[in-house]
Each structure stands twice: as C-alpha cells, then as structure tokens.
C-alpha cells in the first residue's frame, strides 16, 4: 500500500544518502593522500636538487682551478680533484636509486652475517673528504660484534649519517660512531 511504499522509499533514500556520504569520504581521503604524496615529491626533488648542486659546484670550481693552475698541479693531483668529486656525485646518485628501489619494494636484501666494525670502517672509507676536518672515533666494543644484514645498504645508511654529521658540525668537532648489542639486536649510533 501507499504507506509501506513511502517507508520503503524513505529507507532507500537513507541508504543512498549513506552510500553517497561514504563515497565522498573516500574521495576526500584519496585527495588528502594525493596532496601529501605531491608534497613529499616536491620536498624530495628540492632535496635532490640541493644535494646534486653541492658536488656539481665543487666539480665546476675544481675545473676552474685546474684550468687556472694546470702547470702548478702534478698529474696525480689533477686526477684526484675530479675523481673525488665524481665519486661523490656517483655515490649520491646510487643512494637515490637505492631509495627508489626500497620505496617500490624491488630491493632484494642480500643478508649475511657481518662484523659490525668492518661495515663501519667500510662506510668511513666512502665518506667525503671533509671528514679530515673532524675527529672521528669508532667504538664497537671489546668483543667482535656480528649482525645479520645487507652490508651494502647498511654502508649506504652509515655514509649518509656520517656525511650529515660532517656537513652539519663545525670543523674540529668530535664525531663518535658506536655499536653495541641489546638482547638479540645490534645497534649503531653516529653522534
């Protein structure tokens, strides 16, 4: 009858309204996620541009210096100038590529047992040349500390942390790298 038909139409109207509200809510969430992702992308591009500018400026300055003082520099010094800066730039690009692989999940971890102090020392070999302006100490404890890790990725992480410590502290500052074990976990700190 007309009364039941009216109630049924009211219920259907409420259901349609609820579905519409759910759809609008989902669209708002998706828009917020897209806006956040866009902001992250912009920040990443800004950071990448800044990080690439530093070694490129150094290479340009060294090229100018090399042209001006070509005869005053021996061949070893000339090669060293460009190899260090080019290596720095390549390392930066490799770090960025590793980051994108980690983000998209295509990184296959190469886990193996590693001596933590050896991994730290390897990272120190790759740190930019300004590290000589700082006193860097390493303390991994008395005992040999083993950890299961992807050594290449951990070296990259440590290089980034140590480079930041070098870059954002005054010349002559003390930088301490320590490692230890807590229960089943191993930790590494750059201070």
Short mmCIF file of N, CA and C in Angstrom, two decimals:
data_model
loop_
_atom_site.label_atom_id
_atom_site.label_comp_id
_atom_site.label_asym_id
_atom_site.label_seq_id
_atom_site.Cartn_x
_atom_site.Cartn_y
_atom_site.Cartn_z
N UNK A 1 0.83 -1.19 0.00
CA UNK A 1 0.00 0.00 0.00
C UNK A 1 0.87 1.25 0.00
N UNK A 2 0.26 2.39 -0.02
CA UNK A 2 0.97 3.67 -0.15
C UNK A 2 1.89 3.93 1.05
N UNK A 3 1.44 3.55 2.27
CA UNK A 3 2.25 3.78 3.48
C UNK A 3 3.55 2.97 3.43
N UNK A 4 3.44 1.68 3.11
CA UNK A 4 4.63 0.82 3.00
C UNK A 4 5.56 1.31 1.89
N UNK A 5 4.95 1.72 0.79
CA UNK A 5 5.73 2.25 -0.34
C UNK A 5 6.50 3.50 0.10
N UNK A 6 5.88 4.35 0.88
CA UNK A 6 6.51 5.58 1.38
C UNK A 6 7.68 5.24 2.32
N UNK A 7 7.46 4.27 3.23
CA UNK A 7 8.53 3.85 4.15
C UNK A 7 9.69 3.25 3.37
N UNK A 8 9.38 2.40 2.40
CA UNK A 8 10.43 1.78 1.57
C UNK A 8 11.23 2.84 0.83
N UNK A 9 10.56 3.83 0.27
CA UNK A 9 11.27 4.91 -0.43
C UNK A 9 12.14 5.71 0.53
N UNK A 10 11.68 5.93 1.76
CA UNK A 10 12.46 6.64 2.78
C UNK A 10 13.72 5.85 3.13
N UNK A 11 13.55 4.53 3.33
CA UNK A 11 14.70 3.68 3.66
C UNK A 11 15.70 3.69 2.51
N UNK A 12 15.23 3.55 1.28
CA UNK A 12 16.11 3.57 0.11
C UNK A 12 16.83 4.92 -0.01
N UNK A 13 16.10 6.00 0.29
CA UNK A 13 16.71 7.33 0.25
C UNK A 13 17.82 7.47 1.28
N UNK A 14 17.59 6.94 2.49
CA UNK A 14 18.61 6.98 3.54
C UNK A 14 19.84 6.15 3.14
N UNK A 15 19.58 4.97 2.55
CA UNK A 15 20.69 4.11 2.09
C UNK A 15 21.50 4.82 1.00
N UNK A 16 20.82 5.45 0.07
CA UNK A 16 21.50 6.18 -0.99
C UNK A 16 22.33 7.32 -0.42
N UNK A 17 21.78 8.02 0.58
CA UNK A 17 22.50 9.11 1.23
C UNK A 17 23.74 8.59 1.96
N UNK A 18 23.60 7.45 2.65
CA UNK A 18 24.73 6.85 3.36
C UNK A 18 25.83 6.44 2.37
N UNK A 19 25.43 5.84 1.26
CA UNK A 19 26.40 5.44 0.24
C UNK A 19 27.10 6.66 -0.36
N UNK A 20 26.35 7.72 -0.60
CA UNK A 20 26.93 8.96 -1.14
C UNK A 20 27.93 9.56 -0.15
N UNK A 21 27.58 9.57 1.14
CA UNK A 21 28.49 10.08 2.17
C UNK A 21 29.76 9.25 2.23
N UNK A 22 29.63 7.93 2.14
CA UNK A 22 30.80 7.04 2.15
C UNK A 22 31.69 7.33 0.93
N UNK A 23 31.08 7.50 -0.22
CA UNK A 23 31.84 7.80 -1.44
C UNK A 23 32.58 9.13 -1.29
N UNK A 24 31.90 10.16 -0.78
CA UNK A 24 32.52 11.46 -0.58
C UNK A 24 33.68 11.38 0.41
N UNK A 25 33.48 10.62 1.48
CA UNK A 25 34.53 10.45 2.48
C UNK A 25 35.76 9.78 1.87
N UNK A 26 35.56 8.75 1.09
CA UNK A 26 36.66 8.04 0.43
C UNK A 26 37.39 8.97 -0.55
N UNK A 27 36.64 9.76 -1.30
CA UNK A 27 37.26 10.69 -2.24
C UNK A 27 38.10 11.74 -1.52
N UNK A 28 37.61 12.22 -0.37
CA UNK A 28 38.37 13.19 0.43
C UNK A 28 39.68 12.57 0.92
N UNK A 29 39.60 11.32 1.41
CA UNK A 29 40.82 10.64 1.88
C UNK A 29 41.82 10.46 0.74
N UNK A 30 41.34 10.04 -0.43
CA UNK A 30 42.22 9.86 -1.59
C UNK A 30 42.85 11.19 -2.00
N UNK A 31 42.07 12.26 -1.97
CA UNK A 31 42.60 13.58 -2.32
C UNK A 31 43.66 14.02 -1.31
N UNK A 32 43.43 13.73 -0.03
CA UNK A 32 44.42 14.09 1.00
C UNK A 32 45.70 13.30 0.81
N UNK A 33 45.59 12.01 0.50
CA UNK A 33 46.78 11.18 0.25
C UNK A 33 47.52 11.69 -0.98
N UNK A 34 46.80 12.03 -2.03
CA UNK A 34 47.45 12.54 -3.25
C UNK A 34 48.16 13.86 -2.96
N UNK A 35 47.55 14.73 -2.18
CA UNK A 35 48.17 16.01 -1.83
C UNK A 35 49.43 15.79 -1.01
N UNK A 36 49.36 14.85 -0.07
CA UNK A 36 50.54 14.54 0.75
C UNK A 36 51.66 13.95 -0.10
N UNK A 37 51.31 13.03 -1.00
CA UNK A 37 52.31 12.45 -1.90
C UNK A 37 52.95 13.51 -2.78
N UNK A 38 52.15 14.44 -3.26
CA UNK A 38 52.69 15.52 -4.09
C UNK A 38 53.65 16.39 -3.28
N UNK A 39 53.30 16.69 -2.04
CA UNK A 39 54.18 17.48 -1.18
C UNK A 39 55.48 16.73 -0.92
N UNK A 40 55.40 15.42 -0.67
CA UNK A 40 56.61 14.61 -0.47
C UNK A 40 57.48 14.62 -1.73
N UNK A 41 56.83 14.52 -2.90
CA UNK A 41 57.58 14.54 -4.16
C UNK A 41 58.30 15.87 -4.35
N UNK A 42 57.62 16.96 -4.06
CA UNK A 42 58.22 18.29 -4.18
C UNK A 42 59.40 18.43 -3.22
N UNK A 43 59.21 17.98 -1.97
CA UNK A 43 60.30 18.04 -0.98
C UNK A 43 61.48 17.18 -1.41
N UNK A 44 61.20 15.99 -1.95
CA UNK A 44 62.28 15.11 -2.41
C UNK A 44 63.04 15.75 -3.57
N UNK A 45 62.33 16.33 -4.52
CA UNK A 45 63.00 16.99 -5.64
C UNK A 45 63.84 18.17 -5.16
N UNK A 46 63.33 18.92 -4.20
CA UNK A 46 64.08 20.04 -3.65
C UNK A 46 65.37 19.54 -2.98
N UNK A 47 65.25 18.47 -2.21
CA UNK A 47 66.42 17.90 -1.53
C UNK A 47 67.42 17.34 -2.53
N UNK A 48 66.93 16.62 -3.54
CA UNK A 48 67.81 16.06 -4.56
C UNK A 48 68.54 17.18 -5.29
N UNK A 49 67.82 18.22 -5.66
CA UNK A 49 68.45 19.34 -6.36
C UNK A 49 69.55 19.96 -5.50
N UNK A 50 69.27 20.14 -4.22
CA UNK A 50 70.27 20.72 -3.32
C UNK A 50 71.48 19.80 -3.20
N UNK A 51 71.22 18.50 -3.01
CA UNK A 51 72.32 17.55 -2.84
C UNK A 51 73.16 17.40 -4.11
N UNK A 52 72.54 17.48 -5.27
CA UNK A 52 73.31 17.39 -6.53
C UNK A 52 74.09 18.67 -6.80
N UNK A 53 73.54 19.80 -6.39
CA UNK A 53 74.20 21.08 -6.63
C UNK A 53 75.57 21.15 -5.94
N UNK A 54 75.69 20.57 -4.75
CA UNK A 54 76.93 20.66 -3.99
C UNK A 54 78.10 20.02 -4.72
N UNK A 55 78.02 18.72 -5.11
CA UNK A 55 79.16 18.15 -5.83
C UNK A 55 79.37 18.77 -7.20
N UNK A 56 78.29 19.18 -7.87
CA UNK A 56 78.45 19.79 -9.18
C UNK A 56 79.16 21.14 -9.07
N UNK A 57 78.82 21.92 -8.04
CA UNK A 57 79.51 23.19 -7.81
C UNK A 57 80.98 22.96 -7.52
N UNK A 58 81.26 21.91 -6.74
CA UNK A 58 82.64 21.57 -6.42
C UNK A 58 83.40 21.16 -7.67
N UNK A 59 82.79 20.36 -8.53
CA UNK A 59 83.43 19.94 -9.78
C UNK A 59 83.70 21.16 -10.66
N UNK A 60 82.73 22.07 -10.75
CA UNK A 60 82.90 23.27 -11.55
C UNK A 60 84.04 24.14 -11.00
N UNK A 61 84.08 24.30 -9.67
CA UNK A 61 85.15 25.08 -9.05
C UNK A 61 86.50 24.44 -9.27
N UNK A 62 86.55 23.12 -9.14
CA UNK A 62 87.82 22.42 -9.37
C UNK A 62 88.26 22.50 -10.83
N UNK A 63 87.30 22.45 -11.75
CA UNK A 63 87.64 22.59 -13.17
C UNK A 63 88.24 23.96 -13.44
N UNK A 64 87.64 24.98 -12.84
CA UNK A 64 88.16 26.34 -13.00
C UNK A 64 89.57 26.44 -12.41
N UNK A 65 89.74 25.86 -11.23
CA UNK A 65 91.06 25.87 -10.57
C UNK A 65 92.09 25.10 -11.40
N UNK A 66 91.67 23.99 -11.96
CA UNK A 66 92.57 23.18 -12.77
C UNK A 66 93.00 23.93 -14.03
N UNK A 67 92.06 24.61 -14.65
CA UNK A 67 92.38 25.39 -15.86
C UNK A 67 93.34 26.52 -15.50
N UNK A 68 93.09 27.20 -14.39
CA UNK A 68 93.92 28.33 -13.99
C UNK A 68 95.31 27.91 -13.53
N UNK A 69 95.41 26.76 -12.87
CA UNK A 69 96.68 26.34 -12.27
C UNK A 69 97.19 25.03 -12.86
N UNK A 70 96.91 24.77 -14.10
CA UNK A 70 97.23 23.48 -14.70
C UNK A 70 98.71 23.11 -14.51
N UNK A 71 99.60 24.04 -14.80
CA UNK A 71 101.03 23.72 -14.72
C UNK A 71 101.51 23.57 -13.28
N UNK A 72 100.84 24.19 -12.33
CA UNK A 72 101.28 24.11 -10.93
C UNK A 72 100.88 22.79 -10.27
N UNK A 73 99.92 22.09 -10.83
CA UNK A 73 99.44 20.83 -10.25
C UNK A 73 100.06 19.63 -10.97
N UNK A 74 100.50 18.66 -10.20
CA UNK A 74 101.02 17.45 -10.84
C UNK A 74 99.85 16.60 -11.33
N UNK A 75 100.14 15.60 -12.15
CA UNK A 75 99.09 14.80 -12.76
C UNK A 75 98.25 14.06 -11.73
N UNK A 76 98.89 13.57 -10.66
CA UNK A 76 98.15 12.86 -9.61
C UNK A 76 97.13 13.76 -8.94
N UNK A 77 97.53 15.00 -8.68
CA UNK A 77 96.61 15.96 -8.04
C UNK A 77 95.46 16.29 -8.98
N UNK A 78 95.74 16.44 -10.26
CA UNK A 78 94.69 16.75 -11.24
C UNK A 78 93.64 15.64 -11.28
N UNK A 79 94.11 14.39 -11.30
CA UNK A 79 93.18 13.26 -11.34
C UNK A 79 92.38 13.18 -10.05
N UNK A 80 93.06 13.38 -8.92
CA UNK A 80 92.41 13.26 -7.62
C UNK A 80 91.26 14.25 -7.48
N UNK A 81 91.48 15.47 -7.97
CA UNK A 81 90.45 16.51 -7.86
C UNK A 81 89.14 16.03 -8.49
N UNK A 82 89.22 15.49 -9.70
CA UNK A 82 87.99 15.10 -10.39
C UNK A 82 87.45 13.76 -9.91
N UNK A 83 88.31 12.82 -9.61
CA UNK A 83 87.83 11.52 -9.17
C UNK A 83 87.07 11.60 -7.86
N UNK A 84 87.54 12.40 -6.93
CA UNK A 84 86.85 12.52 -5.64
C UNK A 84 85.46 13.10 -5.82
N UNK A 85 85.37 14.20 -6.58
CA UNK A 85 84.06 14.84 -6.75
C UNK A 85 83.13 13.99 -7.61
N UNK A 86 83.67 13.35 -8.64
CA UNK A 86 82.84 12.49 -9.48
C UNK A 86 82.36 11.29 -8.67
N UNK A 87 83.25 10.74 -7.84
CA UNK A 87 82.86 9.62 -6.98
C UNK A 87 81.76 10.03 -6.01
N UNK A 88 81.88 11.23 -5.47
CA UNK A 88 80.88 11.77 -4.56
C UNK A 88 79.52 11.86 -5.26
N UNK A 89 79.54 12.36 -6.48
CA UNK A 89 78.31 12.51 -7.25
C UNK A 89 77.71 11.15 -7.59
N UNK A 90 78.54 10.21 -8.01
CA UNK A 90 78.05 8.86 -8.33
C UNK A 90 77.44 8.21 -7.10
N UNK A 91 78.10 8.36 -5.96
CA UNK A 91 77.59 7.78 -4.71
C UNK A 91 76.22 8.37 -4.36
N UNK A 92 76.07 9.67 -4.56
CA UNK A 92 74.80 10.32 -4.29
C UNK A 92 73.70 9.77 -5.18
N UNK A 93 74.00 9.63 -6.46
CA UNK A 93 73.01 9.10 -7.40
C UNK A 93 72.66 7.65 -7.05
N UNK A 94 73.67 6.84 -6.68
CA UNK A 94 73.40 5.45 -6.28
C UNK A 94 72.51 5.40 -5.05
N UNK A 95 72.73 6.30 -4.11
CA UNK A 95 71.87 6.36 -2.92
C UNK A 95 70.43 6.67 -3.31
N UNK A 96 70.26 7.61 -4.24
CA UNK A 96 68.91 7.97 -4.68
C UNK A 96 68.24 6.80 -5.38
N UNK A 97 68.99 6.09 -6.22
CA UNK A 97 68.43 4.92 -6.90
C UNK A 97 68.06 3.83 -5.90
N UNK A 98 68.91 3.61 -4.90
CA UNK A 98 68.61 2.62 -3.87
C UNK A 98 67.34 3.01 -3.12
N UNK A 99 67.18 4.29 -2.86
CA UNK A 99 65.99 4.77 -2.16
C UNK A 99 64.73 4.48 -2.97
N UNK A 100 64.76 4.72 -4.28
CA UNK A 100 63.58 4.46 -5.10
C UNK A 100 63.28 2.96 -5.16
N UNK A 101 64.34 2.12 -5.18
CA UNK A 101 64.11 0.67 -5.19
C UNK A 101 63.50 0.21 -3.87
N UNK A 102 63.94 0.80 -2.77
CA UNK A 102 63.38 0.45 -1.47
C UNK A 102 61.91 0.87 -1.43
N UNK A 103 61.62 2.08 -1.93
CA UNK A 103 60.25 2.60 -1.91
C UNK A 103 59.30 1.73 -2.73
N UNK A 104 59.75 1.26 -3.91
CA UNK A 104 58.84 0.47 -4.75
C UNK A 104 58.88 -1.02 -4.43
N UNK A 105 59.70 -1.41 -3.44
CA UNK A 105 59.72 -2.79 -2.98
C UNK A 105 60.51 -3.74 -3.86
N UNK A 106 61.30 -3.23 -4.81
CA UNK A 106 62.04 -4.11 -5.70
C UNK A 106 63.43 -4.48 -5.18
N UNK A 107 63.79 -4.01 -3.99
CA UNK A 107 65.10 -4.36 -3.42
C UNK A 107 65.03 -5.77 -2.86
N UNK A 108 65.99 -6.57 -3.25
CA UNK A 108 66.14 -7.91 -2.69
C UNK A 108 67.31 -7.84 -1.72
N UNK A 109 67.03 -8.02 -0.45
CA UNK A 109 68.08 -7.93 0.56
C UNK A 109 69.05 -9.10 0.43
N UNK A 110 70.33 -8.78 0.51
CA UNK A 110 71.40 -9.79 0.46
C UNK A 110 71.92 -9.96 1.88
N UNK A 111 71.19 -10.69 2.70
CA UNK A 111 71.53 -10.82 4.11
C UNK A 111 72.66 -11.82 4.33
N UNK A 112 73.59 -11.41 5.19
CA UNK A 112 74.68 -12.29 5.60
C UNK A 112 75.20 -11.80 6.94
N UNK A 113 75.90 -12.68 7.64
CA UNK A 113 76.50 -12.29 8.92
C UNK A 113 77.73 -11.44 8.65
N UNK A 114 77.78 -10.27 9.29
CA UNK A 114 78.87 -9.32 9.07
C UNK A 114 79.46 -8.87 10.39
N UNK A 115 80.76 -8.57 10.39
CA UNK A 115 81.40 -7.95 11.54
C UNK A 115 81.05 -6.47 11.49
N UNK A 116 80.38 -5.97 12.51
CA UNK A 116 79.87 -4.60 12.52
C UNK A 116 81.00 -3.59 12.33
N UNK A 117 82.12 -3.78 13.01
CA UNK A 117 83.22 -2.83 12.90
C UNK A 117 83.75 -2.75 11.46
N UNK A 118 83.78 -3.88 10.74
CA UNK A 118 84.23 -3.86 9.34
C UNK A 118 83.27 -3.04 8.48
N UNK A 119 81.98 -3.16 8.74
CA UNK A 119 80.98 -2.40 7.98
C UNK A 119 81.14 -0.91 8.27
N UNK A 120 81.37 -0.55 9.52
CA UNK A 120 81.57 0.86 9.88
C UNK A 120 82.83 1.40 9.21
N UNK A 121 83.91 0.64 9.24
CA UNK A 121 85.17 1.08 8.61
C UNK A 121 85.00 1.25 7.09
N UNK A 122 84.24 0.36 6.48
CA UNK A 122 83.97 0.48 5.04
C UNK A 122 83.20 1.77 4.75
N UNK A 123 82.23 2.09 5.59
CA UNK A 123 81.47 3.33 5.41
C UNK A 123 82.39 4.54 5.53
N UNK A 124 83.31 4.50 6.48
CA UNK A 124 84.25 5.62 6.67
C UNK A 124 85.14 5.83 5.44
N UNK A 125 85.44 4.75 4.73
CA UNK A 125 86.26 4.88 3.51
C UNK A 125 85.52 5.68 2.43
N UNK A 126 84.20 5.67 2.48
CA UNK A 126 83.39 6.33 1.43
C UNK A 126 82.92 7.73 1.82
N UNK A 127 83.26 8.16 3.01
CA UNK A 127 82.80 9.47 3.47
C UNK A 127 83.60 10.56 2.76
N UNK A 128 82.92 11.66 2.45
CA UNK A 128 83.55 12.75 1.71
C UNK A 128 84.82 13.25 2.39
N UNK A 129 85.63 13.93 1.62
CA UNK A 129 86.97 14.30 2.09
C UNK A 129 86.98 15.28 3.25
N UNK A 130 85.88 15.98 3.53
CA UNK A 130 85.87 16.92 4.66
C UNK A 130 85.93 16.22 6.01
N UNK A 131 85.87 14.88 6.02
CA UNK A 131 85.92 14.16 7.30
C UNK A 131 87.23 14.43 8.02
N UNK A 132 88.28 14.82 7.29
CA UNK A 132 89.57 15.09 7.91
C UNK A 132 89.54 16.34 8.78
N UNK A 133 88.51 17.15 8.63
CA UNK A 133 88.36 18.36 9.45
C UNK A 133 87.75 18.03 10.81
N UNK A 134 87.40 16.76 11.03
CA UNK A 134 86.73 16.34 12.26
C UNK A 134 87.52 15.20 12.91
N UNK A 135 87.32 15.05 14.19
CA UNK A 135 87.91 13.91 14.90
C UNK A 135 86.83 12.82 14.97
N UNK A 136 87.02 11.77 14.19
CA UNK A 136 86.03 10.69 14.13
C UNK A 136 86.60 9.48 14.87
N UNK A 137 85.84 9.00 15.87
CA UNK A 137 86.26 7.81 16.62
C UNK A 137 85.22 6.71 16.44
N UNK A 138 85.70 5.48 16.51
CA UNK A 138 84.83 4.31 16.37
C UNK A 138 85.02 3.44 17.60
N UNK A 139 83.90 3.04 18.22
CA UNK A 139 83.95 2.14 19.36
C UNK A 139 82.85 1.10 19.20
N UNK A 140 83.26 -0.10 18.80
CA UNK A 140 82.29 -1.18 18.62
C UNK A 140 82.39 -2.21 19.74
N UNK A 141 83.01 -1.81 20.84
CA UNK A 141 83.12 -2.69 22.00
C UNK A 141 84.34 -3.58 21.93
N UNK A 142 84.55 -4.31 23.02
CA UNK A 142 85.72 -5.20 23.14
C UNK A 142 85.56 -6.46 22.30
N UNK A 143 84.36 -7.03 22.30
CA UNK A 143 84.11 -8.29 21.61
C UNK A 143 83.76 -8.04 20.15
N UNK A 144 84.01 -9.07 19.33
CA UNK A 144 83.61 -8.98 17.92
C UNK A 144 82.09 -9.04 17.86
N UNK A 145 81.52 -8.07 17.19
CA UNK A 145 80.07 -7.92 17.12
C UNK A 145 79.61 -8.36 15.74
N UNK A 146 78.82 -9.42 15.68
CA UNK A 146 78.28 -9.92 14.41
C UNK A 146 76.81 -9.55 14.30
N UNK A 147 76.39 -9.21 13.08
CA UNK A 147 74.98 -8.92 12.84
C UNK A 147 74.60 -9.40 11.44
N UNK A 148 73.38 -9.88 11.31
CA UNK A 148 72.87 -10.32 10.01
C UNK A 148 72.29 -9.08 9.33
N UNK A 149 72.85 -8.75 8.17
CA UNK A 149 72.44 -7.51 7.49
C UNK A 149 72.77 -7.58 6.01
N UNK A 150 72.22 -6.62 5.27
CA UNK A 150 72.66 -6.36 3.90
C UNK A 150 73.74 -5.30 4.04
N UNK A 151 74.99 -5.73 3.99
CA UNK A 151 76.12 -4.84 4.29
C UNK A 151 76.15 -3.62 3.37
N UNK A 152 75.85 -3.81 2.09
CA UNK A 152 75.91 -2.68 1.15
C UNK A 152 74.91 -1.59 1.55
N UNK A 153 73.69 -1.98 1.90
CA UNK A 153 72.69 -0.99 2.29
C UNK A 153 73.04 -0.32 3.62
N UNK A 154 73.55 -1.09 4.56
CA UNK A 154 73.93 -0.51 5.85
C UNK A 154 75.10 0.46 5.67
N UNK A 155 76.04 0.11 4.78
CA UNK A 155 77.14 1.04 4.49
C UNK A 155 76.57 2.35 3.94
N UNK A 156 75.59 2.27 3.04
CA UNK A 156 74.98 3.48 2.48
C UNK A 156 74.32 4.31 3.56
N UNK A 157 73.61 3.66 4.47
CA UNK A 157 72.96 4.38 5.56
C UNK A 157 74.01 5.08 6.42
N UNK A 158 75.07 4.35 6.77
CA UNK A 158 76.12 4.93 7.61
C UNK A 158 76.83 6.08 6.90
N UNK A 159 77.10 5.93 5.60
CA UNK A 159 77.73 7.02 4.84
C UNK A 159 76.87 8.27 4.91
N UNK A 160 75.56 8.11 4.74
CA UNK A 160 74.65 9.26 4.79
C UNK A 160 74.67 9.90 6.17
N UNK A 161 74.62 9.08 7.22
CA UNK A 161 74.62 9.63 8.58
C UNK A 161 75.94 10.33 8.90
N UNK A 162 77.05 9.70 8.53
CA UNK A 162 78.36 10.29 8.82
C UNK A 162 78.56 11.57 8.01
N UNK A 163 78.16 11.54 6.73
CA UNK A 163 78.26 12.75 5.91
C UNK A 163 77.44 13.89 6.50
N UNK A 164 76.25 13.59 7.02
CA UNK A 164 75.44 14.62 7.66
C UNK A 164 76.13 15.16 8.91
N UNK A 165 76.73 14.26 9.69
CA UNK A 165 77.45 14.71 10.89
C UNK A 165 78.61 15.61 10.49
N UNK A 166 79.33 15.25 9.44
CA UNK A 166 80.46 16.07 8.97
C UNK A 166 79.96 17.41 8.43
N UNK A 167 78.89 17.35 7.65
CA UNK A 167 78.38 18.54 6.97
C UNK A 167 77.78 19.55 7.94
N UNK A 168 77.11 19.08 8.98
CA UNK A 168 76.35 19.98 9.85
C UNK A 168 77.02 20.24 11.20
N UNK A 169 78.31 19.94 11.32
CA UNK A 169 79.04 20.31 12.53
C UNK A 169 80.24 21.15 12.12
N UNK A 170 80.70 21.96 13.06
CA UNK A 170 81.85 22.82 12.78
C UNK A 170 83.11 21.99 12.62
N UNK A 171 84.05 22.51 11.84
CA UNK A 171 85.35 21.85 11.71
C UNK A 171 85.96 21.69 13.09
N UNK A 172 86.59 20.56 13.32
CA UNK A 172 87.19 20.28 14.62
C UNK A 172 86.25 19.58 15.59
N UNK A 173 85.00 19.41 15.21
CA UNK A 173 84.04 18.72 16.08
C UNK A 173 84.39 17.25 16.20
N UNK A 174 83.95 16.66 17.30
CA UNK A 174 84.17 15.23 17.52
C UNK A 174 82.92 14.46 17.08
N UNK A 175 83.14 13.45 16.25
CA UNK A 175 82.05 12.59 15.80
C UNK A 175 82.36 11.19 16.31
N UNK A 176 81.40 10.62 17.05
CA UNK A 176 81.60 9.30 17.62
C UNK A 176 80.67 8.31 16.94
N UNK A 177 81.24 7.17 16.52
CA UNK A 177 80.44 6.08 15.97
C UNK A 177 80.58 4.92 16.96
N UNK A 178 79.45 4.50 17.51
CA UNK A 178 79.46 3.42 18.48
C UNK A 178 78.51 2.32 18.03
N UNK A 179 78.76 1.12 18.54
CA UNK A 179 77.88 -0.01 18.24
C UNK A 179 77.81 -0.89 19.47
N UNK A 180 76.72 -1.58 19.63
CA UNK A 180 76.55 -2.47 20.76
C UNK A 180 75.43 -3.46 20.52
N UNK A 181 75.20 -4.28 21.51
CA UNK A 181 74.19 -5.32 21.39
C UNK A 181 73.22 -5.22 22.56
N UNK A 182 71.93 -5.31 22.27
CA UNK A 182 70.88 -5.37 23.29
C UNK A 182 70.03 -6.58 22.98
N UNK A 183 70.08 -7.56 23.85
CA UNK A 183 69.37 -8.82 23.65
C UNK A 183 69.77 -9.42 22.30
N UNK A 184 68.84 -9.53 21.35
CA UNK A 184 69.15 -10.13 20.05
C UNK A 184 69.48 -9.08 18.99
N UNK A 185 69.35 -7.80 19.33
CA UNK A 185 69.53 -6.73 18.36
C UNK A 185 70.89 -6.07 18.48
N UNK A 186 71.40 -5.59 17.35
CA UNK A 186 72.64 -4.81 17.31
C UNK A 186 72.25 -3.41 16.89
N UNK A 187 72.87 -2.40 17.51
CA UNK A 187 72.61 -1.00 17.16
C UNK A 187 73.91 -0.31 16.79
N UNK A 188 73.80 0.69 15.95
CA UNK A 188 74.93 1.53 15.56
C UNK A 188 74.46 2.97 15.71
N UNK A 189 75.28 3.81 16.35
CA UNK A 189 74.92 5.20 16.55
C UNK A 189 76.01 6.11 15.99
N UNK A 190 75.60 7.22 15.40
CA UNK A 190 76.52 8.26 14.93
C UNK A 190 76.15 9.51 15.72
N UNK A 191 77.10 9.96 16.53
CA UNK A 191 76.84 11.14 17.38
C UNK A 191 77.85 12.22 17.07
#
